[in-house]
mmCIF file with all atom_site columns, C-alpha atoms in Angstrom:
data_model
loop_
_atom_site.group_PDB
_atom_site.id
_atom_site.type_symbol
_atom_site.label_atom_id
_atom_site.label_alt_id
_atom_site.label_comp_id
_atom_site.label_asym_id
_atom_site.label_entity_id
_atom_site.label_seq_id
_atom_site.pdbx_PDB_ins_code
_atom_site.Cartn_x
_atom_site.Cartn_y
_atom_site.Cartn_z
_atom_site.occupancy
_atom_site.B_iso_or_equiv
_atom_site.pdbx_formal_charge
_atom_site.auth_seq_id
_atom_site.auth_comp_id
_atom_site.auth_asym_id
_atom_site.auth_atom_id
_atom_site.pdbx_PDB_model_num
ATOM 1   C CA . ASP Q 1 1   ? -4.301  11.900  -8.536  1.00 57.00 ? 181 ASP Q CA 1
ATOM 2   C CA . THR Q 1 2   ? -2.209  10.290  -5.797  1.00 64.00 ? 182 THR Q CA 1
ATOM 3   C CA . GLU Q 1 3   ? -0.544  13.379  -4.418  1.00 91.00 ? 183 GLU Q CA 1
ATOM 4   C CA . VAL Q 1 4   ? 0.591   13.787  -0.854  1.00 96.00 ? 184 VAL Q CA 1
ATOM 5   C CA . THR Q 1 5   ? 2.313   17.068  -0.060  1.00 96.00 ? 185 THR Q CA 1
ATOM 6   C CA . GLN Q 1 6   ? 4.726   17.772  2.754   1.00 97.00 ? 186 GLN Q CA 1
ATOM 7   C CA . THR Q 1 7   ? 6.175   21.015  4.080   1.00 97.00 ? 187 THR Q CA 1
ATOM 8   C CA . PRO Q 1 8   ? 8.831   22.092  4.619   1.00 97.00 ? 188 PRO Q CA 1
ATOM 9   C CA . LYS Q 1 9   ? 11.170  20.214  2.281   1.00 96.00 ? 189 LYS Q CA 1
ATOM 10  C CA . HIS Q 1 10  ? 14.154  20.857  4.505   1.00 97.00 ? 190 HIS Q CA 1
ATOM 11  C CA . LEU Q 1 11  ? 14.320  21.848  8.173   1.00 96.00 ? 191 LEU Q CA 1
ATOM 12  C CA . VAL Q 1 12  ? 17.286  22.630  10.377  1.00 96.00 ? 192 VAL Q CA 1
ATOM 13  C CA . MET Q 1 13  ? 16.612  23.035  14.079  1.00 93.00 ? 193 MET Q CA 1
ATOM 14  C CA . GLY Q 1 14  ? 18.440  23.259  17.349  1.00 91.00 ? 194 GLY Q CA 1
ATOM 15  C CA . MET Q 1 15  ? 17.853  20.882  20.230  1.00 90.00 ? 195 MET Q CA 1
ATOM 16  C CA . THR Q 1 16  ? 15.825  23.478  22.142  1.00 89.00 ? 196 THR Q CA 1
ATOM 17  C CA . ASN Q 1 17  ? 13.599  24.472  19.228  1.00 90.00 ? 197 ASN Q CA 1
ATOM 18  C CA . LYS Q 1 18  ? 9.967   23.597  18.639  1.00 95.00 ? 198 LYS Q CA 1
ATOM 19  C CA . LYS Q 1 19  ? 8.947   22.989  15.058  1.00 96.00 ? 199 LYS Q CA 1
ATOM 20  C CA . SER Q 1 20  ? 6.218   21.205  13.116  1.00 97.00 ? 200 SER Q CA 1
ATOM 21  C CA . LEU Q 1 21  ? 6.075   19.122  9.972   1.00 98.00 ? 201 LEU Q CA 1
ATOM 22  C CA . LYS Q 1 22  ? 2.953   19.269  7.853   1.00 98.00 ? 202 LYS Q CA 1
ATOM 23  C CA . CYS Q 1 23  ? 1.378   16.700  5.551   1.00 98.00 ? 203 CYS Q CA 1
ATOM 24  C CA . GLU Q 1 24  ? -1.695  17.129  3.372   1.00 97.00 ? 204 GLU Q CA 1
ATOM 25  C CA . GLN Q 1 25  ? -3.735  14.952  1.037   1.00 96.00 ? 205 GLN Q CA 1
ATOM 26  C CA . HIS Q 1 26  ? -6.951  15.649  -0.847  1.00 90.00 ? 206 HIS Q CA 1
ATOM 27  C CA . MET Q 1 27  ? -7.695  12.157  -2.083  1.00 92.00 ? 207 MET Q CA 1
ATOM 28  C CA . GLY Q 1 28  ? -10.315 11.406  0.571   1.00 91.00 ? 208 GLY Q CA 1
ATOM 29  C CA . HIS Q 1 29  ? -7.993  8.889   2.194   1.00 92.00 ? 209 HIS Q CA 1
ATOM 30  C CA . ARG Q 1 30  ? -8.947  7.837   5.707   1.00 91.00 ? 210 ARG Q CA 1
ATOM 31  C CA . ALA Q 1 31  ? -5.570  6.709   7.019   1.00 92.00 ? 211 ALA Q CA 1
ATOM 32  C CA . MET Q 1 32  ? -2.406  8.782   7.345   1.00 94.00 ? 212 MET Q CA 1
ATOM 33  C CA . TYR Q 1 33  ? 1.043   7.659   8.413   1.00 95.00 ? 213 TYR Q CA 1
ATOM 34  C CA . TRP Q 1 34  ? 4.376   9.057   9.607   1.00 97.00 ? 214 TRP Q CA 1
ATOM 35  C CA . TYR Q 1 35  ? 7.583   7.191   8.802   1.00 97.00 ? 215 TYR Q CA 1
ATOM 36  C CA . LYS Q 1 36  ? 11.178  7.960   9.736   1.00 98.00 ? 216 LYS Q CA 1
ATOM 37  C CA . GLN Q 1 37  ? 14.000  7.015   7.379   1.00 98.00 ? 217 GLN Q CA 1
ATOM 38  C CA . LYS Q 1 38  ? 17.670  7.178   8.314   1.00 97.00 ? 218 LYS Q CA 1
ATOM 39  C CA . ALA Q 1 39  ? 20.303  7.267   5.587   1.00 94.00 ? 219 ALA Q CA 1
ATOM 40  C CA . LYS Q 1 40  ? 20.700  3.980   3.699   1.00 93.00 ? 220 LYS Q CA 1
ATOM 41  C CA . LYS Q 1 41  ? 17.944  2.328   5.765   1.00 96.00 ? 221 LYS Q CA 1
ATOM 42  C CA . PRO Q 1 42  ? 14.323  1.471   4.979   1.00 97.00 ? 222 PRO Q CA 1
ATOM 43  C CA . PRO Q 1 43  ? 11.487  3.601   6.329   1.00 97.00 ? 223 PRO Q CA 1
ATOM 44  C CA . GLU Q 1 44  ? 10.252  2.783   9.820   1.00 96.00 ? 224 GLU Q CA 1
ATOM 45  C CA . LEU Q 1 45  ? 6.679   3.378   10.880  1.00 95.00 ? 225 LEU Q CA 1
ATOM 46  C CA . MET Q 1 46  ? 6.126   5.911   13.661  1.00 97.00 ? 226 MET Q CA 1
ATOM 47  C CA . PHE Q 1 47  ? 2.388   6.655   13.836  1.00 96.00 ? 227 PHE Q CA 1
ATOM 48  C CA . VAL Q 1 48  ? -0.856  5.776   12.097  1.00 94.00 ? 228 VAL Q CA 1
ATOM 49  C CA . TYR Q 1 49  ? -4.072  7.754   12.142  1.00 94.00 ? 229 TYR Q CA 1
ATOM 50  C CA . SER Q 1 50  ? -7.134  5.822   11.075  1.00 91.00 ? 230 SER Q CA 1
ATOM 51  C CA . TYR Q 1 51  ? -10.333 7.833   10.602  1.00 91.00 ? 231 TYR Q CA 1
ATOM 52  C CA . GLU Q 1 52  ? -8.639  10.759  12.363  1.00 93.00 ? 232 GLU Q CA 1
ATOM 53  C CA . LYS Q 1 53  ? -7.861  8.767   15.493  1.00 93.00 ? 233 LYS Q CA 1
ATOM 54  C CA . LEU Q 1 54  ? -4.378  7.688   16.539  1.00 94.00 ? 234 LEU Q CA 1
ATOM 55  C CA . SER Q 1 55  ? -4.437  3.943   15.999  1.00 91.00 ? 235 SER Q CA 1
ATOM 56  C CA . ILE Q 1 56  ? -0.765  2.943   16.056  1.00 90.00 ? 236 ILE Q CA 1
ATOM 57  C CA . ASN Q 1 57  ? 2.141   4.444   17.990  1.00 93.00 ? 237 ASN Q CA 1
ATOM 58  C CA . GLU Q 1 58  ? 5.311   2.439   17.471  1.00 92.00 ? 238 GLU Q CA 1
ATOM 59  C CA . SER Q 1 59  ? 6.737   3.376   20.875  1.00 92.00 ? 239 SER Q CA 1
ATOM 60  C CA . VAL Q 1 60  ? 7.955   6.708   19.572  1.00 95.00 ? 240 VAL Q CA 1
ATOM 61  C CA . PRO Q 1 61  ? 9.582   9.074   22.132  1.00 95.00 ? 241 PRO Q CA 1
ATOM 62  C CA . SER Q 1 62  ? 7.287   11.822  23.419  1.00 95.00 ? 242 SER Q CA 1
ATOM 63  C CA . ARG Q 1 63  ? 9.447   14.522  21.848  1.00 96.00 ? 243 ARG Q CA 1
ATOM 64  C CA . PHE Q 1 64  ? 7.527   13.589  18.672  1.00 97.00 ? 244 PHE Q CA 1
ATOM 65  C CA . SER Q 1 65  ? 3.864   14.501  18.936  1.00 97.00 ? 245 SER Q CA 1
ATOM 66  C CA . PRO Q 1 66  ? 1.460   13.750  16.068  1.00 97.00 ? 246 PRO Q CA 1
ATOM 67  C CA . GLU Q 1 67  ? -1.780  15.573  15.412  1.00 97.00 ? 247 GLU Q CA 1
ATOM 68  C CA . CYS Q 1 68  ? -4.569  15.007  12.901  1.00 96.00 ? 248 CYS Q CA 1
ATOM 69  C CA . PRO Q 1 69  ? -6.746  18.162  12.832  1.00 94.00 ? 249 PRO Q CA 1
ATOM 70  C CA . ASN Q 1 70  ? -8.937  16.792  10.048  1.00 92.00 ? 250 ASN Q CA 1
ATOM 71  C CA . SER Q 1 71  ? -9.064  13.979  7.533   1.00 90.00 ? 251 SER Q CA 1
ATOM 72  C CA . SER Q 1 72  ? -6.797  15.798  5.066   1.00 95.00 ? 252 SER Q CA 1
ATOM 73  C CA . LEU Q 1 73  ? -4.121  17.082  7.373   1.00 97.00 ? 253 LEU Q CA 1
ATOM 74  C CA . LEU Q 1 74  ? -1.454  15.461  9.516   1.00 98.00 ? 254 LEU Q CA 1
ATOM 75  C CA . ASN Q 1 75  ? 1.111   17.274  11.627  1.00 98.00 ? 255 ASN Q CA 1
ATOM 76  C CA . LEU Q 1 76  ? 4.177   16.121  13.492  1.00 98.00 ? 256 LEU Q CA 1
ATOM 77  C CA . HIS Q 1 77  ? 5.218   18.433  16.313  1.00 98.00 ? 257 HIS Q CA 1
ATOM 78  C CA . LEU Q 1 78  ? 8.872   18.320  17.277  1.00 96.00 ? 258 LEU Q CA 1
ATOM 79  C CA . HIS Q 1 79  ? 10.328  19.436  20.594  1.00 95.00 ? 259 HIS Q CA 1
ATOM 80  C CA . ALA Q 1 80  ? 13.703  18.949  22.272  1.00 93.00 ? 260 ALA Q CA 1
ATOM 81  C CA . LEU Q 1 81  ? 15.012  16.678  19.538  1.00 94.00 ? 261 LEU Q CA 1
ATOM 82  C CA . GLN Q 1 82  ? 18.400  15.034  19.554  1.00 95.00 ? 262 GLN Q CA 1
ATOM 83  C CA . PRO Q 1 83  ? 20.963  14.988  16.742  1.00 96.00 ? 263 PRO Q CA 1
ATOM 84  C CA . GLU Q 1 84  ? 20.174  11.296  16.172  1.00 96.00 ? 264 GLU Q CA 1
ATOM 85  C CA . ASP Q 1 85  ? 16.648  12.319  15.187  1.00 97.00 ? 265 ASP Q CA 1
ATOM 86  C CA . SER Q 1 86  ? 18.079  13.784  11.977  1.00 97.00 ? 266 SER Q CA 1
ATOM 87  C CA . ALA Q 1 87  ? 16.417  11.830  9.163   1.00 97.00 ? 267 ALA Q CA 1
ATOM 88  C CA . LEU Q 1 88  ? 13.979  11.960  6.273   1.00 97.00 ? 268 LEU Q CA 1
ATOM 89  C CA . TYR Q 1 89  ? 10.415  12.082  7.596   1.00 98.00 ? 269 TYR Q CA 1
ATOM 90  C CA . LEU Q 1 90  ? 7.893   10.627  5.197   1.00 97.00 ? 270 LEU Q CA 1
ATOM 91  C CA . CYS Q 1 91  ? 4.143   10.998  5.312   1.00 97.00 ? 271 CYS Q CA 1
ATOM 92  C CA . ALA Q 1 92  ? 1.799   8.570   3.586   1.00 96.00 ? 272 ALA Q CA 1
ATOM 93  C CA . SER Q 1 93  ? -1.915  8.136   3.166   1.00 95.00 ? 273 SER Q CA 1
ATOM 94  C CA . SER Q 1 94  ? -4.167  5.266   2.163   1.00 92.00 ? 274 SER Q CA 1
ATOM 95  C CA . GLN Q 1 95  ? -7.788  5.057   1.177   1.00 88.00 ? 275 GLN Q CA 1
ATOM 96  C CA . GLU Q 1 96  ? -9.279  2.442   3.396   1.00 80.00 ? 276 GLU Q CA 1
ATOM 97  C CA . PRO Q 1 97  ? -7.312  1.167   6.394   1.00 79.00 ? 277 PRO Q CA 1
ATOM 98  C CA . GLY Q 1 98  ? -7.761  -2.566  6.681   1.00 73.00 ? 278 GLY Q CA 1
ATOM 99  C CA . GLY Q 1 99  ? -9.192  -2.913  3.204   1.00 73.00 ? 279 GLY Q CA 1
ATOM 100 C CA . ASN Q 1 100 ? -7.772  -5.500  0.844   1.00 69.00 ? 280 ASN Q CA 1
ATOM 101 C CA . THR Q 1 101 ? -7.022  -2.920  -1.836  1.00 72.00 ? 281 THR Q CA 1
ATOM 102 C CA . ASP Q 1 102 ? -5.406  -0.461  0.559   1.00 81.00 ? 282 ASP Q CA 1
ATOM 103 C CA . THR Q 1 103 ? -2.168  1.044   -0.773  1.00 89.00 ? 283 THR Q CA 1
ATOM 104 C CA . GLN Q 1 104 ? -0.021  3.702   0.850   1.00 93.00 ? 284 GLN Q CA 1
ATOM 105 C CA . TYR Q 1 105 ? 1.010   6.706   -1.217  1.00 94.00 ? 285 TYR Q CA 1
ATOM 106 C CA . PHE Q 1 106 ? 3.942   8.720   0.041   1.00 96.00 ? 286 PHE Q CA 1
ATOM 107 C CA . GLY Q 1 107 ? 4.827   12.381  0.036   1.00 96.00 ? 287 GLY Q CA 1
ATOM 108 C CA . PRO Q 1 108 ? 8.255   13.756  -0.947  1.00 95.00 ? 288 PRO Q CA 1
ATOM 109 C CA . GLY Q 1 109 ? 9.440   13.889  2.665   1.00 96.00 ? 289 GLY Q CA 1
ATOM 110 C CA . THR Q 1 110 ? 10.953  16.497  4.961   1.00 97.00 ? 290 THR Q CA 1
ATOM 111 C CA . ARG Q 1 111 ? 14.699  16.249  5.454   1.00 97.00 ? 291 ARG Q CA 1
ATOM 112 C CA . LEU Q 1 112 ? 15.323  17.177  9.088   1.00 97.00 ? 292 LEU Q CA 1
ATOM 113 C CA . THR Q 1 113 ? 18.691  18.117  10.562  1.00 97.00 ? 293 THR Q CA 1
ATOM 114 C CA . VAL Q 1 114 ? 19.031  18.590  14.312  1.00 96.00 ? 294 VAL Q CA 1
ATOM 115 C CA . LEU Q 1 115 ? 22.090  20.531  15.412  1.00 94.00 ? 295 LEU Q CA 1
ATOM 116 C CA . ALA R 2 1   ? 6.490   -11.081 13.358  1.00 80.00 ? 170 ALA R CA 1
ATOM 117 C CA . GLN R 2 2   ? 6.767   -10.084 9.748   1.00 89.00 ? 171 GLN R CA 1
ATOM 118 C CA . LYS R 2 3   ? 10.081  -9.908  7.977   1.00 95.00 ? 172 LYS R CA 1
ATOM 119 C CA . VAL R 2 4   ? 11.202  -8.964  4.464   1.00 97.00 ? 173 VAL R CA 1
ATOM 120 C CA . THR R 2 5   ? 14.639  -9.783  3.105   1.00 98.00 ? 174 THR R CA 1
ATOM 121 C CA . GLN R 2 6   ? 16.234  -8.309  0.023   1.00 98.00 ? 175 GLN R CA 1
ATOM 122 C CA . ALA R 2 7   ? 19.514  -10.138 -0.317  1.00 95.00 ? 176 ALA R CA 1
ATOM 123 C CA . GLN R 2 8   ? 20.908  -7.905  -3.054  1.00 97.00 ? 177 GLN R CA 1
ATOM 124 C CA . THR R 2 9   ? 22.173  -4.621  -1.667  1.00 97.00 ? 178 THR R CA 1
ATOM 125 C CA . GLU R 2 10  ? 23.311  -3.181  -4.979  1.00 97.00 ? 179 GLU R CA 1
ATOM 126 C CA . ILE R 2 11  ? 22.959  -4.103  -8.656  1.00 97.00 ? 180 ILE R CA 1
ATOM 127 C CA . SER R 2 12  ? 24.768  -2.371  -11.483 1.00 97.00 ? 181 SER R CA 1
ATOM 128 C CA . VAL R 2 13  ? 23.710  -2.873  -15.103 1.00 97.00 ? 182 VAL R CA 1
ATOM 129 C CA . VAL R 2 14  ? 24.188  -1.265  -18.476 1.00 97.00 ? 183 VAL R CA 1
ATOM 130 C CA . GLU R 2 15  ? 21.207  0.384   -20.094 1.00 97.00 ? 184 GLU R CA 1
ATOM 131 C CA . LYS R 2 16  ? 18.813  -1.999  -21.880 1.00 97.00 ? 185 LYS R CA 1
ATOM 132 C CA . GLU R 2 17  ? 19.777  -4.961  -19.711 1.00 97.00 ? 186 GLU R CA 1
ATOM 133 C CA . ASP R 2 18  ? 17.057  -6.633  -17.655 1.00 97.00 ? 187 ASP R CA 1
ATOM 134 C CA . VAL R 2 19  ? 17.218  -6.355  -13.866 1.00 97.00 ? 188 VAL R CA 1
ATOM 135 C CA . THR R 2 20  ? 15.588  -8.788  -11.444 1.00 97.00 ? 189 THR R CA 1
ATOM 136 C CA . LEU R 2 21  ? 15.247  -7.870  -7.781  1.00 98.00 ? 190 LEU R CA 1
ATOM 137 C CA . ASP R 2 22  ? 14.742  -10.610 -5.240  1.00 97.00 ? 191 ASP R CA 1
ATOM 138 C CA . CYS R 2 23  ? 12.440  -10.421 -2.232  1.00 98.00 ? 192 CYS R CA 1
ATOM 139 C CA . VAL R 2 24  ? 11.715  -13.097 0.353   1.00 98.00 ? 193 VAL R CA 1
ATOM 140 C CA . TYR R 2 25  ? 9.200   -12.575 3.114   1.00 97.00 ? 194 TYR R CA 1
ATOM 141 C CA . GLU R 2 26  ? 8.014   -14.180 6.342   1.00 95.00 ? 195 GLU R CA 1
ATOM 142 C CA . THR R 2 27  ? 4.584   -13.839 7.867   1.00 92.00 ? 196 THR R CA 1
ATOM 143 C CA . ARG R 2 28  ? 2.181   -15.924 9.936   1.00 89.00 ? 197 ARG R CA 1
ATOM 144 C CA . ASP R 2 29  ? -0.855  -14.255 8.380   1.00 86.00 ? 198 ASP R CA 1
ATOM 145 C CA . THR R 2 30  ? -2.871  -16.100 5.785   1.00 85.00 ? 199 THR R CA 1
ATOM 146 C CA . THR R 2 31  ? -3.949  -12.832 4.187   1.00 86.00 ? 200 THR R CA 1
ATOM 147 C CA . TYR R 2 32  ? -1.260  -10.300 3.440   1.00 89.00 ? 201 TYR R CA 1
ATOM 148 C CA . TYR R 2 33  ? -0.164  -7.829  0.799   1.00 91.00 ? 202 TYR R CA 1
ATOM 149 C CA . LEU R 2 34  ? 3.115   -7.336  -0.995  1.00 93.00 ? 203 LEU R CA 1
ATOM 150 C CA . PHE R 2 35  ? 4.416   -4.152  -2.578  1.00 94.00 ? 204 PHE R CA 1
ATOM 151 C CA . TRP R 2 36  ? 7.324   -2.764  -4.507  1.00 95.00 ? 205 TRP R CA 1
ATOM 152 C CA . TYR R 2 37  ? 8.285   0.872   -4.062  1.00 97.00 ? 206 TYR R CA 1
ATOM 153 C CA . LYS R 2 38  ? 10.936  2.909   -5.868  1.00 97.00 ? 207 LYS R CA 1
ATOM 154 C CA . GLN R 2 39  ? 12.926  5.647   -4.129  1.00 97.00 ? 208 GLN R CA 1
ATOM 155 C CA . PRO R 2 40  ? 14.909  7.892   -6.489  1.00 95.00 ? 209 PRO R CA 1
ATOM 156 C CA . PRO R 2 41  ? 17.602  10.221  -5.120  1.00 91.00 ? 210 PRO R CA 1
ATOM 157 C CA . SER R 2 42  ? 14.951  12.902  -4.534  1.00 88.00 ? 211 SER R CA 1
ATOM 158 C CA . GLY R 2 43  ? 13.660  10.789  -1.659  1.00 89.00 ? 212 GLY R CA 1
ATOM 159 C CA . GLU R 2 44  ? 10.011  10.257  -2.484  1.00 91.00 ? 213 GLU R CA 1
ATOM 160 C CA . LEU R 2 45  ? 8.773   6.683   -2.272  1.00 95.00 ? 214 LEU R CA 1
ATOM 161 C CA . VAL R 2 46  ? 6.889   5.849   -5.447  1.00 94.00 ? 215 VAL R CA 1
ATOM 162 C CA . PHE R 2 47  ? 4.372   2.997   -5.445  1.00 93.00 ? 216 PHE R CA 1
ATOM 163 C CA . LEU R 2 48  ? 5.007   0.524   -8.272  1.00 93.00 ? 217 LEU R CA 1
ATOM 164 C CA . ILE R 2 49  ? 3.019   -2.650  -7.794  1.00 90.00 ? 218 ILE R CA 1
ATOM 165 C CA . ARG R 2 50  ? 0.905   -4.541  -5.300  1.00 89.00 ? 219 ARG R CA 1
ATOM 166 C CA . ARG R 2 51  ? -0.043  -8.175  -4.998  1.00 89.00 ? 220 ARG R CA 1
ATOM 167 C CA . ASN R 2 52  ? -2.554  -9.776  -2.610  1.00 87.00 ? 221 ASN R CA 1
ATOM 168 C CA . SER R 2 53  ? -1.682  -13.113 -1.046  1.00 87.00 ? 222 SER R CA 1
ATOM 169 C CA . PHE R 2 54  ? -4.804  -14.744 -2.432  1.00 84.00 ? 223 PHE R CA 1
ATOM 170 C CA . ASP R 2 55  ? -3.921  -13.790 -6.005  1.00 79.00 ? 224 ASP R CA 1
ATOM 171 C CA . GLU R 2 56  ? -0.845  -15.517 -7.364  1.00 72.00 ? 225 GLU R CA 1
ATOM 172 C CA . GLN R 2 57  ? -1.333  -14.409 -10.930 1.00 72.00 ? 226 GLN R CA 1
ATOM 173 C CA . ASN R 2 58  ? 1.823   -12.844 -12.281 1.00 73.00 ? 227 ASN R CA 1
ATOM 174 C CA . GLU R 2 59  ? 1.518   -9.866  -14.550 1.00 74.00 ? 228 GLU R CA 1
ATOM 175 C CA . ILE R 2 60  ? 3.408   -7.514  -16.730 1.00 74.00 ? 229 ILE R CA 1
ATOM 176 C CA . SER R 2 61  ? 2.871   -3.774  -16.655 1.00 79.00 ? 230 SER R CA 1
ATOM 177 C CA . GLY R 2 62  ? 4.907   -1.970  -19.251 1.00 89.00 ? 231 GLY R CA 1
ATOM 178 C CA . ARG R 2 63  ? 8.565   -2.674  -18.503 1.00 93.00 ? 232 ARG R CA 1
ATOM 179 C CA . TYR R 2 64  ? 7.752   -4.050  -15.050 1.00 92.00 ? 233 TYR R CA 1
ATOM 180 C CA . SER R 2 65  ? 6.837   -7.628  -14.248 1.00 91.00 ? 234 SER R CA 1
ATOM 181 C CA . TRP R 2 66  ? 6.670   -9.622  -11.075 1.00 91.00 ? 235 TRP R CA 1
ATOM 182 C CA . ASN R 2 67  ? 6.798   -13.212 -9.987  1.00 91.00 ? 236 ASN R CA 1
ATOM 183 C CA . PHE R 2 68  ? 4.863   -14.042 -6.818  1.00 92.00 ? 237 PHE R CA 1
ATOM 184 C CA . GLN R 2 69  ? 5.443   -17.563 -5.533  1.00 91.00 ? 238 GLN R CA 1
ATOM 185 C CA . LYS R 2 70  ? 3.646   -18.335 -2.302  1.00 90.00 ? 239 LYS R CA 1
ATOM 186 C CA . SER R 2 71  ? 5.291   -21.748 -2.004  1.00 91.00 ? 240 SER R CA 1
ATOM 187 C CA . THR R 2 72  ? 8.719   -20.159 -1.658  1.00 94.00 ? 241 THR R CA 1
ATOM 188 C CA . SER R 2 73  ? 7.524   -16.888 -0.036  1.00 95.00 ? 242 SER R CA 1
ATOM 189 C CA . SER R 2 74  ? 9.115   -14.864 -2.784  1.00 95.00 ? 243 SER R CA 1
ATOM 190 C CA . PHE R 2 75  ? 7.989   -11.776 -4.658  1.00 95.00 ? 244 PHE R CA 1
ATOM 191 C CA . ASN R 2 76  ? 10.570  -10.943 -7.295  1.00 95.00 ? 245 ASN R CA 1
ATOM 192 C CA . PHE R 2 77  ? 10.432  -7.891  -9.527  1.00 94.00 ? 246 PHE R CA 1
ATOM 193 C CA . THR R 2 78  ? 11.897  -7.437  -12.989 1.00 96.00 ? 247 THR R CA 1
ATOM 194 C CA . ILE R 2 79  ? 12.619  -4.315  -14.968 1.00 96.00 ? 248 ILE R CA 1
ATOM 195 C CA . THR R 2 80  ? 12.928  -5.118  -18.671 1.00 96.00 ? 249 THR R CA 1
ATOM 196 C CA . ALA R 2 81  ? 15.203  -3.075  -20.912 1.00 97.00 ? 250 ALA R CA 1
ATOM 197 C CA . SER R 2 82  ? 16.455  -0.877  -18.083 1.00 97.00 ? 251 SER R CA 1
ATOM 198 C CA . GLN R 2 83  ? 16.892  2.858   -18.520 1.00 97.00 ? 252 GLN R CA 1
ATOM 199 C CA . VAL R 2 84  ? 19.054  5.390   -16.684 1.00 96.00 ? 253 VAL R CA 1
ATOM 200 C CA . VAL R 2 85  ? 15.895  6.808   -15.052 1.00 95.00 ? 254 VAL R CA 1
ATOM 201 C CA . ASP R 2 86  ? 15.399  3.429   -13.356 1.00 97.00 ? 255 ASP R CA 1
ATOM 202 C CA . SER R 2 87  ? 18.404  4.154   -11.133 1.00 97.00 ? 256 SER R CA 1
ATOM 203 C CA . ALA R 2 88  ? 17.004  4.228   -7.601  1.00 98.00 ? 257 ALA R CA 1
ATOM 204 C CA . VAL R 2 89  ? 16.625  2.206   -4.433  1.00 98.00 ? 258 VAL R CA 1
ATOM 205 C CA . TYR R 2 90  ? 13.844  -0.370  -4.677  1.00 98.00 ? 259 TYR R CA 1
ATOM 206 C CA . PHE R 2 91  ? 12.024  -1.566  -1.573  1.00 98.00 ? 260 PHE R CA 1
ATOM 207 C CA . CYS R 2 92  ? 9.920   -4.659  -1.204  1.00 97.00 ? 261 CYS R CA 1
ATOM 208 C CA . ALA R 2 93  ? 7.304   -4.356  1.538   1.00 96.00 ? 262 ALA R CA 1
ATOM 209 C CA . LEU R 2 94  ? 4.747   -6.533  3.289   1.00 94.00 ? 263 LEU R CA 1
ATOM 210 C CA . SER R 2 95  ? 1.611   -5.598  5.166   1.00 90.00 ? 264 SER R CA 1
ATOM 211 C CA . GLU R 2 96  ? -1.314  -7.251  6.829   1.00 80.00 ? 265 GLU R CA 1
ATOM 212 C CA . ALA R 2 97  ? -4.760  -5.692  6.680   1.00 71.00 ? 266 ALA R CA 1
ATOM 213 C CA . LYS R 2 98  ? -5.807  -4.184  9.960   1.00 71.00 ? 267 LYS R CA 1
ATOM 214 C CA . ALA R 2 99  ? -8.562  -1.683  10.603  1.00 64.00 ? 268 ALA R CA 1
ATOM 215 C CA . ALA R 2 100 ? -6.014  0.301   12.603  1.00 67.00 ? 269 ALA R CA 1
ATOM 216 C CA . GLY R 2 101 ? -4.004  0.813   9.437   1.00 73.00 ? 270 GLY R CA 1
ATOM 217 C CA . ASN R 2 102 ? -1.831  -1.328  7.223   1.00 78.00 ? 271 ASN R CA 1
ATOM 218 C CA . LYS R 2 103 ? 1.625   -1.361  8.769   1.00 85.00 ? 272 LYS R CA 1
ATOM 219 C CA . LEU R 2 104 ? 4.269   -1.730  6.071   1.00 91.00 ? 273 LEU R CA 1
ATOM 220 C CA . THR R 2 105 ? 7.352   -3.789  6.868   1.00 93.00 ? 274 THR R CA 1
ATOM 221 C CA . PHE R 2 106 ? 10.115  -2.948  4.417   1.00 96.00 ? 275 PHE R CA 1
ATOM 222 C CA . GLY R 2 107 ? 13.080  -4.950  3.235   1.00 97.00 ? 276 GLY R CA 1
ATOM 223 C CA . GLY R 2 108 ? 16.513  -3.360  3.398   1.00 97.00 ? 277 GLY R CA 1
ATOM 224 C CA . GLY R 2 109 ? 16.312  -2.099  -0.163  1.00 98.00 ? 278 GLY R CA 1
ATOM 225 C CA . THR R 2 110 ? 18.290  -2.804  -3.342  1.00 98.00 ? 279 THR R CA 1
ATOM 226 C CA . ARG R 2 111 ? 20.151  0.036   -4.991  1.00 98.00 ? 280 ARG R CA 1
ATOM 227 C CA . VAL R 2 112 ? 19.965  -0.220  -8.777  1.00 98.00 ? 281 VAL R CA 1
ATOM 228 C CA . LEU R 2 113 ? 22.456  1.700   -10.876 1.00 97.00 ? 282 LEU R CA 1
ATOM 229 C CA . VAL R 2 114 ? 21.798  1.789   -14.606 1.00 97.00 ? 283 VAL R CA 1
ATOM 230 C CA . LYS R 2 115 ? 24.763  3.037   -16.599 1.00 97.00 ? 284 LYS R CA 1
ATOM 231 C CA . PRO R 2 116 ? 24.360  4.541   -20.059 1.00 95.00 ? 285 PRO R CA 1
#
């Protein structure tokens, strides 16, 4: 089973709102990732959590705040977003960060619209 | 810096034709990993295949096959006897193995349209 779940599927928010995206996996994977994908573009890495610690932050603005409460759960807290932040947000997980068989499995994504 | 180039932006075929997607990559690492992912209109990225840099054996898996050539830094992917359900955007991706997490660098994607 290579299932990664994400909620909500769709989210519409105003620029003053605070919202959160949720990602969950029960495969025992030790790395979890957030990607942002704009229309007709490839995904771009935002954050990586390795063994529940933030290991990579790709210079993402502070209005995006990741959190990894436990090894199965990854959140992305959103605050004071801009309309240009509207995108598909993809979560992924992989079994063994740094391992030579490590493969990322993606969730279905949350389609975010900022008004 | 790593870079992945997919020169074909869109390919249109008729069902049952074969489709080959090109991917060229650049990396300074001696150990790296190559992937193909499929993204149907629903949006989810689906893992298809993976190849390690130290294993140049080419394989066939069902209707999918791939051709990894280290000498030309290419990792091409073929769908044999295409079906309408193969219509999607296909991404080639490259990563290096780091304990901090394997950062995937994606190509720009190739949109495949299979017509009945």
